[in-house]
PDB file of C-alpha atoms in Angstrom:
ATOM      1  CA  UNK A  16      25.560  31.365  15.101  1.00 64.00           C
ATOM      2  CA  UNK A  17      26.588  28.793  12.580  1.00 81.00           C
ATOM      3  CA  UNK A  18      23.467  27.552   9.874  1.00 89.00           C
ATOM      4  CA  UNK A  19      22.858  23.903  10.115  1.00 95.00           C
ATOM      5  CA  UNK A  20      24.705  21.502   7.844  1.00 96.00           C
ATOM      6  CA  UNK A  21      22.830  19.492   5.973  1.00 97.00           C
ATOM      7  CA  UNK A  22      23.376  15.953   4.208  1.00 97.00           C
ATOM      8  CA  UNK A  23      21.298  12.951   2.913  1.00 95.00           C
ATOM      9  CA  UNK A  24      22.457   9.224   1.593  1.00 96.00           C
ATOM     10  CA  UNK A  25      20.283   6.121   0.930  1.00 95.00           C
ATOM     11  CA  UNK A  26      21.299   5.026   4.056  1.00 94.00           C
ATOM     12  CA  UNK A  27      23.098   6.124   6.721  1.00 97.00           C
ATOM     13  CA  UNK A  28      25.574   4.078   8.584  1.00 96.00           C
ATOM     14  CA  UNK A  29      24.515   1.996  11.940  1.00 96.00           C
ATOM     15  CA  UNK A  30      26.206   4.761  14.043  1.00 97.00           C
ATOM     16  CA  UNK A  31      23.929   7.317  12.095  1.00 97.00           C
ATOM     17  CA  UNK A  32      20.900   5.516  12.530  1.00 97.00           C
ATOM     18  CA  UNK A  33      21.650   4.917  16.660  1.00 98.00           C
ATOM     19  CA  UNK A  34      22.006   8.405  16.676  1.00 98.00           C
ATOM     20  CA  UNK A  35      18.749   9.239  14.794  1.00 98.00           C
ATOM     21  CA  UNK A  36      16.810   6.464  16.873  1.00 97.00           C
ATOM     22  CA  UNK A  37      18.218   8.808  19.768  1.00 97.00           C
ATOM     23  CA  UNK A  38      17.153  11.984  18.644  1.00 98.00           C
ATOM     24  CA  UNK A  39      13.661  10.460  17.990  1.00 96.00           C
ATOM     25  CA  UNK A  40      13.497   9.326  21.054  1.00 94.00           C
ATOM     26  CA  UNK A  41      14.360  12.776  22.820  1.00 95.00           C
ATOM     27  CA  UNK A  42      11.712  14.496  20.389  1.00 95.00           C
ATOM     28  CA  UNK A  43       8.903  12.197  21.594  1.00 92.00           C
ATOM     29  CA  UNK A  44      10.124  12.795  25.405  1.00 91.00           C
ATOM     30  CA  UNK A  45       9.666  16.994  24.886  1.00 91.00           C
ATOM     31  CA  UNK A  46       6.197  16.956  22.584  1.00 91.00           C
ATOM     32  CA  UNK A  47       4.407  13.802  24.160  1.00 87.00           C
ATOM     33  CA  UNK A  48       4.167  12.463  20.625  1.00 89.00           C
ATOM     34  CA  UNK A  49       5.712  10.068  18.195  1.00 90.00           C
ATOM     35  CA  UNK A  50       7.352  12.454  15.733  1.00 94.00           C
ATOM     36  CA  UNK A  51       7.717   9.953  13.153  1.00 95.00           C
ATOM     37  CA  UNK A  52       5.911   7.124  11.759  1.00 93.00           C
ATOM     38  CA  UNK A  53       6.484   3.206  11.938  1.00 93.00           C
ATOM     39  CA  UNK A  54       7.077   2.987   8.347  1.00 93.00           C
ATOM     40  CA  UNK A  55       9.366   5.716   8.830  1.00 95.00           C
ATOM     41  CA  UNK A  56      11.399   3.621  11.639  1.00 95.00           C
ATOM     42  CA  UNK A  57      10.975   0.871   9.655  1.00 95.00           C
ATOM     43  CA  UNK A  58      13.135   2.207   6.374  1.00 95.00           C
ATOM     44  CA  UNK A  59      15.643   4.276   8.721  1.00 96.00           C
ATOM     45  CA  UNK A  60      16.482   1.069   9.985  1.00 95.00           C
ATOM     46  CA  UNK A  61      15.781  -1.317   6.867  1.00 94.00           C
ATOM     47  CA  UNK A  62      16.038   1.091   4.162  1.00 91.00           C
ATOM     48  CA  UNK A  63      12.760   1.349   1.802  1.00 86.00           C
ATOM     49  CA  UNK A  64      11.790   1.669  -1.661  1.00 86.00           C
ATOM     50  CA  UNK A  65      14.740   2.886  -4.133  1.00 89.00           C
ATOM     51  CA  UNK A  66      14.638   6.896  -4.302  1.00 91.00           C
ATOM     52  CA  UNK A  67      14.789   7.182  -0.720  1.00 94.00           C
ATOM     53  CA  UNK A  68      16.479   9.586   1.173  1.00 96.00           C
ATOM     54  CA  UNK A  69      17.865   9.930   5.287  1.00 98.00           C
ATOM     55  CA  UNK A  70      18.883  13.427   5.313  1.00 98.00           C
ATOM     56  CA  UNK A  71      20.052  14.808   8.656  1.00 98.00           C
ATOM     57  CA  UNK A  72      20.800  18.692  10.428  1.00 98.00           C
ATOM     58  CA  UNK A  73      23.712  19.112  12.475  1.00 97.00           C
ATOM     59  CA  UNK A  74      24.860  22.213  14.117  1.00 96.00           C
ATOM     60  CA  UNK A  75      28.819  22.926  15.232  1.00 91.00           C
ATOM     61  CA  UNK A  76      28.952  19.043  15.104  1.00 92.00           C
ATOM     62  CA  UNK A  77      26.109  17.609  17.011  1.00 96.00           C
ATOM     63  CA  UNK A  78      23.036  15.723  15.136  1.00 98.00           C
ATOM     64  CA  UNK A  79      19.777  18.563  14.909  1.00 98.00           C
ATOM     65  CA  UNK A  80      17.208  17.358  12.623  1.00 98.00           C
ATOM     66  CA  UNK A  81      16.212  14.489  10.920  1.00 98.00           C
ATOM     67  CA  UNK A  82      13.929  13.650   7.547  1.00 98.00           C
ATOM     68  CA  UNK A  83      13.432  11.119   5.555  1.00 98.00           C
ATOM     69  CA  UNK A  84      12.149  11.020   1.451  1.00 97.00           C
ATOM     70  CA  UNK A  85       9.984   8.110  -0.050  1.00 93.00           C
ATOM     71  CA  UNK A  86       7.791   8.878  -2.985  1.00 87.00           C
ATOM     72  CA  UNK A  87       7.034  13.107  -2.733  1.00 89.00           C
ATOM     73  CA  UNK A  88       6.174  12.041   1.353  1.00 93.00           C
ATOM     74  CA  UNK A  89       8.271  12.708   3.651  1.00 96.00           C
ATOM     75  CA  UNK A  90       8.566  13.356   7.659  1.00 97.00           C
ATOM     76  CA  UNK A  91      11.177  15.728   9.890  1.00 96.00           C
ATOM     77  CA  UNK A  92      11.950  16.035  13.427  1.00 97.00           C
ATOM     78  CA  UNK A  93      14.317  18.553  14.817  1.00 97.00           C
ATOM     79  CA  UNK A  94      16.239  18.212  18.104  1.00 97.00           C
ATOM     80  CA  UNK A  95      14.382  19.966  21.219  1.00 96.00           C
ATOM     81  CA  UNK A  96      17.775  21.138  22.066  1.00 96.00           C
ATOM     82  CA  UNK A  97      17.915  22.717  19.020  1.00 96.00           C
ATOM     83  CA  UNK A  98      14.757  24.236  18.072  1.00 95.00           C
ATOM     84  CA  UNK A  99      14.559  28.083  16.745  1.00 93.00           C
ATOM     85  CA  UNK A 100      17.572  28.189  14.891  1.00 94.00           C
ATOM     86  CA  UNK A 101      16.973  27.234  11.497  1.00 95.00           C
ATOM     87  CA  UNK A 102      16.850  23.495  10.776  1.00 97.00           C
ATOM     88  CA  UNK A 103      13.868  22.986  10.487  1.00 96.00           C
ATOM     89  CA  UNK A 104      13.735  25.237   7.487  1.00 96.00           C
ATOM     90  CA  UNK A 105      17.104  23.674   6.245  1.00 97.00           C
ATOM     91  CA  UNK A 106      15.359  20.354   5.961  1.00 97.00           C
ATOM     92  CA  UNK A 107      12.507  21.311   4.500  1.00 96.00           C
ATOM     93  CA  UNK A 108      14.911  23.225   1.809  1.00 96.00           C
ATOM     94  CA  UNK A 109      16.413  19.927   1.223  1.00 96.00           C
ATOM     95  CA  UNK A 110      13.225  17.654   1.239  1.00 96.00           C
ATOM     96  CA  UNK A 111      12.207  20.536  -1.581  1.00 95.00           C
ATOM     97  CA  UNK A 112      14.955  19.871  -3.389  1.00 94.00           C
ATOM     98  CA  UNK A 113      14.824  16.478  -3.394  1.00 94.00           C
ATOM     99  CA  UNK A 114      10.961  16.297  -4.353  1.00 93.00           C
ATOM    100  CA  UNK A 115      12.012  18.634  -7.573  1.00 90.00           C
ATOM    101  CA  UNK A 116       9.409  19.707  -9.695  1.00 82.00           C
ATOM    102  CA  UNK A 117       6.078  18.522  -9.139  1.00 80.00           C
ATOM    103  CA  UNK A 118       4.218  17.640  -4.825  1.00 87.00           C
ATOM    104  CA  UNK A 119       5.797  17.225  -1.972  1.00 94.00           C
ATOM    105  CA  UNK A 120       3.799  16.236   1.441  1.00 95.00           C
ATOM    106  CA  UNK A 121       5.645  16.492   4.442  1.00 96.00           C
ATOM    107  CA  UNK A 122       3.371  14.940   8.055  1.00 95.00           C
ATOM    108  CA  UNK A 123       3.506  16.858  10.781  1.00 94.00           C
ATOM    109  CA  UNK A 124       3.286  14.550  13.989  1.00 94.00           C
ATOM    110  CA  UNK A 125       0.886  16.025  16.866  1.00 89.00           C
ATOM    111  CA  UNK A 126      -0.002  18.969  14.962  1.00 82.00           C
ATOM    112  CA  UNK A 127       2.459  20.945  16.678  1.00 88.00           C
ATOM    113  CA  UNK A 128       2.716  25.150  16.626  1.00 88.00           C
ATOM    114  CA  UNK A 129       6.169  24.847  15.182  1.00 89.00           C
ATOM    115  CA  UNK A 130       4.932  22.196  12.641  1.00 92.00           C
ATOM    116  CA  UNK A 131       1.953  24.744  11.453  1.00 92.00           C
ATOM    117  CA  UNK A 132       4.206  27.620  11.474  1.00 94.00           C
ATOM    118  CA  UNK A 133       6.849  25.993   9.517  1.00 94.00           C
ATOM    119  CA  UNK A 134       4.335  24.720   6.749  1.00 94.00           C
ATOM    120  CA  UNK A 135       3.078  28.236   6.175  1.00 94.00           C
ATOM    121  CA  UNK A 136       5.893  29.976   6.138  1.00 94.00           C
ATOM    122  CA  UNK A 137       6.938  27.919   3.276  1.00 94.00           C
ATOM    123  CA  UNK A 138       3.499  27.781   1.383  1.00 93.00           C
ATOM    124  CA  UNK A 139       2.351  24.601   2.637  1.00 95.00           C
ATOM    125  CA  UNK A 140      -1.483  24.124   2.967  1.00 94.00           C
ATOM    126  CA  UNK A 141      -3.031  21.309   4.903  1.00 93.00           C
ATOM    127  CA  UNK A 142      -3.825  18.458   2.789  1.00 92.00           C
ATOM    128  CA  UNK A 143      -5.249  15.002   4.988  1.00 92.00           C
ATOM    129  CA  UNK A 144      -5.773  15.267   8.800  1.00 95.00           C
ATOM    130  CA  UNK A 145      -5.278  12.192  10.143  1.00 94.00           C
ATOM    131  CA  UNK A 146      -7.069  11.471  13.620  1.00 96.00           C
ATOM    132  CA  UNK A 147      -6.129   9.710  16.795  1.00 96.00           C
ATOM    133  CA  UNK A 148      -8.673   8.349  18.696  1.00 97.00           C
ATOM    134  CA  UNK A 149      -8.967   6.320  22.060  1.00 97.00           C
ATOM    135  CA  UNK A 150     -10.746   4.946  24.382  1.00 96.00           C
ATOM    136  CA  UNK A 151     -10.400   2.951  27.953  1.00 95.00           C
ATOM    137  CA  UNK A 152     -10.686  -0.391  28.000  1.00 96.00           C
ATOM    138  CA  UNK A 153     -12.342  -0.827  31.072  1.00 92.00           C
ATOM    139  CA  UNK A 154     -16.349  -1.419  29.728  1.00 84.00           C
ATOM    140  CA  UNK A 155     -14.729  -3.996  26.723  1.00 91.00           C
ATOM    141  CA  UNK A 156     -16.273  -7.644  27.175  1.00 87.00           C
ATOM    142  CA  UNK A 157     -13.734  -9.924  28.321  1.00 87.00           C
ATOM    143  CA  UNK A 158     -15.367 -12.266  26.670  1.00 89.00           C
ATOM    144  CA  UNK A 159     -17.252 -11.358  23.805  1.00 92.00           C
ATOM    145  CA  UNK A 160     -19.487 -14.030  21.829  1.00 91.00           C
ATOM    146  CA  UNK A 161     -20.125 -12.397  18.515  1.00 93.00           C
ATOM    147  CA  UNK A 162     -22.104 -13.714  16.005  1.00 93.00           C
ATOM    148  CA  UNK A 163     -20.709 -14.558  13.090  1.00 95.00           C
ATOM    149  CA  UNK A 164     -21.983 -16.470   9.567  1.00 94.00           C
ATOM    150  CA  UNK A 165     -22.422 -19.703   8.843  1.00 94.00           C
ATOM    151  CA  UNK A 166     -19.304 -21.189   7.869  1.00 95.00           C
ATOM    152  CA  UNK A 167     -17.553 -18.689   9.500  1.00 97.00           C
ATOM    153  CA  UNK A 168     -14.963 -18.670  12.419  1.00 97.00           C
ATOM    154  CA  UNK A 169     -12.292 -16.098  13.383  1.00 97.00           C
ATOM    155  CA  UNK A 170      -8.515 -17.732  13.541  1.00 98.00           C
ATOM    156  CA  UNK A 171      -4.574 -16.366  14.627  1.00 98.00           C
ATOM    157  CA  UNK A 172      -2.381 -16.093  11.760  1.00 98.00           C
ATOM    158  CA  UNK A 173       0.161 -18.622  11.385  1.00 97.00           C
ATOM    159  CA  UNK A 174       3.209 -16.462   9.750  1.00 97.00           C
ATOM    160  CA  UNK A 175       4.357 -18.223   6.249  1.00 95.00           C
ATOM    161  CA  UNK A 176       1.080 -19.629   6.332  1.00 97.00           C
ATOM    162  CA  UNK A 177      -1.248 -16.896   5.930  1.00 98.00           C
ATOM    163  CA  UNK A 178       0.940 -14.214   4.464  1.00 97.00           C
ATOM    164  CA  UNK A 179      -0.717 -14.683   1.028  1.00 96.00           C
ATOM    165  CA  UNK A 180      -4.246 -14.825   1.736  1.00 97.00           C
ATOM    166  CA  UNK A 181      -3.691 -12.173   4.142  1.00 98.00           C
ATOM    167  CA  UNK A 182      -1.972  -9.617   1.992  1.00 97.00           C
ATOM    168  CA  UNK A 183      -4.640 -10.457  -0.797  1.00 96.00           C
ATOM    169  CA  UNK A 184      -7.480  -9.306   1.026  1.00 97.00           C
ATOM    170  CA  UNK A 185      -5.607  -6.018   2.817  1.00 95.00           C
ATOM    171  CA  UNK A 186      -4.968  -5.119  -1.195  1.00 95.00           C
ATOM    172  CA  UNK A 187      -8.468  -5.397  -1.607  1.00 95.00           C
ATOM    173  CA  UNK A 188      -9.622  -3.654   1.453  1.00 93.00           C
ATOM    174  CA  UNK A 189      -7.159  -0.472   1.071  1.00 92.00           C
ATOM    175  CA  UNK A 190      -7.042  -0.239  -2.685  1.00 89.00           C
ATOM    176  CA  UNK A 191      -8.018   3.345  -2.807  1.00 85.00           C
ATOM    177  CA  UNK A 192      -5.369   4.165   0.425  1.00 78.00           C
ATOM    178  CA  UNK A 193      -2.197   5.872  -0.497  1.00 69.00           C
ATOM    179  CA  UNK A 194       0.055   3.016   2.075  1.00 79.00           C
ATOM    180  CA  UNK A 195      -2.248   0.308   3.192  1.00 86.00           C
ATOM    181  CA  UNK A 196      -3.255  -0.883   0.393  1.00 78.00           C
ATOM    182  CA  UNK A 197       0.338  -1.007  -1.467  1.00 86.00           C
ATOM    183  CA  UNK A 198       1.969  -3.421   1.297  1.00 92.00           C
ATOM    184  CA  UNK A 199       4.262  -6.287   0.166  1.00 93.00           C
ATOM    185  CA  UNK A 200       5.235  -9.244   1.131  1.00 95.00           C
ATOM    186  CA  UNK A 201       8.610  -7.578   2.666  1.00 93.00           C
ATOM    187  CA  UNK A 202       6.315  -4.808   4.476  1.00 93.00           C
ATOM    188  CA  UNK A 203       4.455  -7.770   6.561  1.00 95.00           C
ATOM    189  CA  UNK A 204       8.010  -9.521   7.294  1.00 95.00           C
ATOM    190  CA  UNK A 205       9.429  -6.547   8.882  1.00 94.00           C
ATOM    191  CA  UNK A 206       6.509  -6.183  11.196  1.00 95.00           C
ATOM    192  CA  UNK A 207       6.558  -9.990  11.780  1.00 96.00           C
ATOM    193  CA  UNK A 208       9.975  -9.601  12.678  1.00 95.00           C
ATOM    194  CA  UNK A 209       9.526  -6.487  15.091  1.00 95.00           C
ATOM    195  CA  UNK A 210       9.024  -7.046  19.046  1.00 94.00           C
ATOM    196  CA  UNK A 211       5.977  -6.104  19.224  1.00 95.00           C
ATOM    197  CA  UNK A 212       4.186  -8.686  16.582  1.00 97.00           C
ATOM    198  CA  UNK A 213       2.225 -11.667  18.172  1.00 97.00           C
ATOM    199  CA  UNK A 214       0.052 -13.442  15.965  1.00 97.00           C
ATOM    200  CA  UNK A 215      -2.404 -13.996  18.764  1.00 97.00           C
ATOM    201  CA  UNK A 216      -3.381 -11.030  18.528  1.00 97.00           C
ATOM    202  CA  UNK A 217      -3.817 -11.164  14.288  1.00 98.00           C
ATOM    203  CA  UNK A 218      -7.007 -12.337  13.980  1.00 98.00           C
ATOM    204  CA  UNK A 219      -8.313 -14.025  10.493  1.00 98.00           C
ATOM    205  CA  UNK A 220     -12.410 -14.434   9.572  1.00 98.00           C
ATOM    206  CA  UNK A 221     -11.825 -17.121   7.890  1.00 98.00           C
ATOM    207  CA  UNK A 222     -15.163 -18.993   5.679  1.00 97.00           C
ATOM    208  CA  UNK A 223     -14.342 -23.034   5.245  1.00 96.00           C
ATOM    209  CA  UNK A 224     -10.950 -24.724   6.147  1.00 96.00           C
ATOM    210  CA  UNK A 225      -8.088 -21.909   5.689  1.00 96.00           C
ATOM    211  CA  UNK A 226      -5.663 -25.305   4.594  1.00 95.00           C
ATOM    212  CA  UNK A 227      -8.683 -26.608   2.302  1.00 94.00           C
ATOM    213  CA  UNK A 228     -10.179 -23.605  -0.264  1.00 93.00           C
ATOM    214  CA  UNK A 229     -10.999 -21.855   2.673  1.00 95.00           C
ATOM    215  CA  UNK A 230     -11.609 -17.715   1.690  1.00 97.00           C
ATOM    216  CA  UNK A 231     -10.464 -14.740   4.325  1.00 98.00           C
ATOM    217  CA  UNK A 232     -12.763 -12.402   4.864  1.00 98.00           C
ATOM    218  CA  UNK A 233     -11.895  -9.716   7.247  1.00 97.00           C
ATOM    219  CA  UNK A 234      -8.823  -9.012   9.763  1.00 97.00           C
ATOM    220  CA  UNK A 235      -8.399  -6.753  13.018  1.00 97.00           C
ATOM    221  CA  UNK A 236      -4.826  -7.087  13.342  1.00 98.00           C
ATOM    222  CA  UNK A 237      -3.575  -5.591  17.628  1.00 98.00           C
ATOM    223  CA  UNK A 238      -0.387  -4.285  18.464  1.00 98.00           C
ATOM    224  CA  UNK A 239       0.927  -3.037  21.952  1.00 97.00           C
ATOM    225  CA  UNK A 240       2.646  -0.068  22.324  1.00 94.00           C
ATOM    226  CA  UNK A 241       5.268  -0.718  24.994  1.00 93.00           C
ATOM    227  CA  UNK A 242       5.301   2.038  27.882  1.00 90.00           C
ATOM    228  CA  UNK A 243       7.026   4.862  26.959  1.00 84.00           C
ATOM    229  CA  UNK A 244       5.814   4.797  23.301  1.00 86.00           C
ATOM    230  CA  UNK A 245       2.548   6.672  23.105  1.00 88.00           C
ATOM    231  CA  UNK A 246       2.071   6.988  26.607  1.00 85.00           C
ATOM    232  CA  UNK A 247       3.560   6.288  30.472  1.00 87.00           C
ATOM    233  CA  UNK A 248       2.109   2.973  30.475  1.00 93.00           C
ATOM    234  CA  UNK A 249       1.522   0.274  27.923  1.00 96.00           C
ATOM    235  CA  UNK A 250      -1.171   1.023  25.018  1.00 96.00           C
ATOM    236  CA  UNK A 251      -3.397  -1.417  22.399  1.00 97.00           C
ATOM    237  CA  UNK A 252      -4.026  -0.490  18.964  1.00 97.00           C
ATOM    238  CA  UNK A 253      -6.389  -1.256  16.638  1.00 97.00           C
ATOM    239  CA  UNK A 254      -3.051  -1.708  13.454  1.00 96.00           C
ATOM    240  CA  UNK A 255      -5.120  -2.586  10.585  1.00 95.00           C
ATOM    241  CA  UNK A 256      -9.113  -3.857  10.429  1.00 94.00           C
ATOM    242  CA  UNK A 257     -10.246  -4.934   7.199  1.00 93.00           C
ATOM    243  CA  UNK A 258     -13.223  -6.040   5.407  1.00 95.00           C
ATOM    244  CA  UNK A 259     -13.046  -7.739   1.832  1.00 96.00           C
ATOM    245  CA  UNK A 260     -15.187  -5.609  -0.275  1.00 95.00           C
ATOM    246  CA  UNK A 261     -16.925  -8.887  -1.554  1.00 94.00           C
ATOM    247  CA  UNK A 262     -17.383  -9.664   2.383  1.00 94.00           C
ATOM    248  CA  UNK A 263     -19.370  -6.380   3.242  1.00 91.00           C
ATOM    249  CA  UNK A 264     -22.503  -6.269   4.717  1.00 90.00           C
ATOM    250  CA  UNK A 265     -22.120  -9.319   7.095  1.00 92.00           C
ATOM    251  CA  UNK A 266     -21.181  -7.460   9.983  1.00 91.00           C
ATOM    252  CA  UNK A 267     -17.389  -8.583  10.267  1.00 94.00           C
ATOM    253  CA  UNK A 268     -15.765  -5.425  11.094  1.00 91.00           C
ATOM    254  CA  UNK A 269     -17.993  -5.160  14.457  1.00 90.00           C
ATOM    255  CA  UNK A 270     -17.406  -8.846  15.487  1.00 94.00           C
ATOM    256  CA  UNK A 271     -13.425  -8.592  14.751  1.00 95.00           C
ATOM    257  CA  UNK A 272     -13.163  -5.145  16.359  1.00 93.00           C
ATOM    258  CA  UNK A 273     -15.307  -6.569  19.506  1.00 93.00           C
ATOM    259  CA  UNK A 274     -13.032  -9.629  19.862  1.00 96.00           C
ATOM    260  CA  UNK A 275      -9.753  -7.673  18.824  1.00 96.00           C
ATOM    261  CA  UNK A 276     -10.511  -5.006  22.009  1.00 96.00           C
ATOM    262  CA  UNK A 277     -11.116  -8.333  24.406  1.00 96.00           C
ATOM    263  CA  UNK A 278      -7.753  -9.635  23.234  1.00 97.00           C
ATOM    264  CA  UNK A 279      -5.838  -6.556  24.362  1.00 97.00           C
ATOM    265  CA  UNK A 280      -7.474  -6.152  27.375  1.00 96.00           C
ATOM    266  CA  UNK A 281      -6.770  -9.653  27.924  1.00 95.00           C
ATOM    267  CA  UNK A 282      -3.006  -8.232  27.856  1.00 95.00           C
ATOM    268  CA  UNK A 283      -4.023  -6.586  30.876  1.00 94.00           C
ATOM    269  CA  UNK A 284      -3.940  -3.021  28.619  1.00 96.00           C
ATOM    270  CA  UNK A 285      -6.173  -0.233  30.311  1.00 95.00           C
ATOM    271  CA  UNK A 286      -6.280   1.694  26.896  1.00 97.00           C
ATOM    272  CA  UNK A 287      -6.282   1.285  23.250  1.00 97.00           C
ATOM    273  CA  UNK A 288      -5.436   3.581  20.229  1.00 97.00           C
ATOM    274  CA  UNK A 289      -6.968   3.911  16.011  1.00 96.00           C
ATOM    275  CA  UNK A 290      -6.144   6.076  13.578  1.00 94.00           C
ATOM    276  CA  UNK A 291      -8.905   7.505  11.283  1.00 93.00           C
ATOM    277  CA  UNK A 292      -8.791  10.433   7.957  1.00 90.00           C
ATOM    278  CA  UNK A 293     -10.989  12.522   9.800  1.00 94.00           C
ATOM    279  CA  UNK A 294     -12.479  12.824   6.399  1.00 92.00           C
ATOM    280  CA  UNK A 295     -14.093   9.610   7.018  1.00 89.00           C
ATOM    281  CA  UNK A 296     -16.897  11.035   8.847  1.00 91.00           C
ATOM    282  CA  UNK A 297     -18.756   7.974   8.867  1.00 85.00           C
ATOM    283  CA  UNK A 298     -15.927   5.684  10.491  1.00 85.00           C
ATOM    284  CA  UNK A 299     -15.494   8.645  13.116  1.00 92.00           C
ATOM    285  CA  UNK A 300     -18.537   8.508  13.905  1.00 90.00           C
ATOM    286  CA  UNK A 301     -19.062   4.309  14.179  1.00 84.00           C
ATOM    287  CA  UNK A 302     -15.918   4.707  16.554  1.00 89.00           C
ATOM    288  CA  UNK A 303     -17.224   7.588  18.604  1.00 93.00           C
ATOM    289  CA  UNK A 304     -20.354   5.770  19.520  1.00 87.00           C
ATOM    290  CA  UNK A 305     -18.183   2.568  20.525  1.00 87.00           C
ATOM    291  CA  UNK A 306     -16.591   5.159  22.874  1.00 92.00           C
ATOM    292  CA  UNK A 307     -13.479   6.156  21.179  1.00 95.00           C
ATOM    293  CA  UNK A 308     -12.687   9.866  21.549  1.00 96.00           C
ATOM    294  CA  UNK A 309     -10.244  12.729  19.348  1.00 95.00           C
ATOM    295  CA  UNK A 310      -6.846  12.603  21.149  1.00 94.00           C
ATOM    296  CA  UNK A 311      -4.178  14.513  18.604  1.00 92.00           C
ATOM    297  CA  UNK A 312      -4.205  14.723  14.640  1.00 94.00           C
ATOM    298  CA  UNK A 313      -1.412  14.219  11.869  1.00 95.00           C
ATOM    299  CA  UNK A 314      -1.336  16.504   9.239  1.00 95.00           C
ATOM    300  CA  UNK A 315      -0.066  15.790   6.198  1.00 94.00           C
ATOM    301  CA  UNK A 316       1.150  19.378   4.713  1.00 96.00           C
ATOM    302  CA  UNK A 317       1.367  19.965   0.708  1.00 95.00           C
ATOM    303  CA  UNK A 318       4.012  21.922  -1.378  1.00 89.00           C
ATOM    304  CA  UNK A 319       4.154  22.789  -4.500  1.00 75.00           C
ATOM    305  CA  UNK A 320       7.436  22.251  -5.668  1.00 66.00           C
ATOM    306  CA  UNK A 321       9.108  23.986  -8.985  1.00 59.00           C
TER     307      UNK A 321
END
């Protein structure tokens, strides 16, 4: 039995990207969960910050595994046809070499048994747990009219006009979040170019006229996953829900949630998902009170490299 051949590069060529995307689809079909995050797929296709690496593993000339490294964090996946042949361990070893001395976090989506086995065997420990929660949309009001503070109106996002205001509020709302709060204009533009992007489902709460000194207070960005992405049928997502710290206490989060869920229901969807940190018990209880149930978990495994 041959050992995996490992290579890495700043960017894969188009044929390499296509091969990895096919591998990701095969893993999702076998495991019932997306094997890497949306961010990793975008960086695979469009590149990412300096220092990022695409790592591939081959067995007998066939692509057997893929990993993405960015700024001390990584994700990896092994093709279902090539598991239990040392591919995951070889990819992890290369990631540890790239990371050098310091801390490496590797996300495992779905917390599958093989992922936990690989991580613990290499001395990793759980660092973060991200819950995926879901609820059906049958009980969602089709035309909610939540109370809004005086002078506040909810309007759809306007690409090219609302970008700067949204980026500012997103950074303030998620200042303590290790990924979301650091989004740049390029991160936003990449998502605006994605097939799923729909400004009608990107709701902004403005106090005053957005074109004449208005203040953005919060937002609810929804997303629709196509059939086969996270389920057999299309599924909606509470993609990002954020409130400016200066607008806390106005109950905008509740109002924006209701309006966003109604939008997803109007698209003919039957189910919606969201992601929340398990450690954020207040948010978890809030979502459970709104009918969401725990569906799956993603785990960040952390390793101290030397």
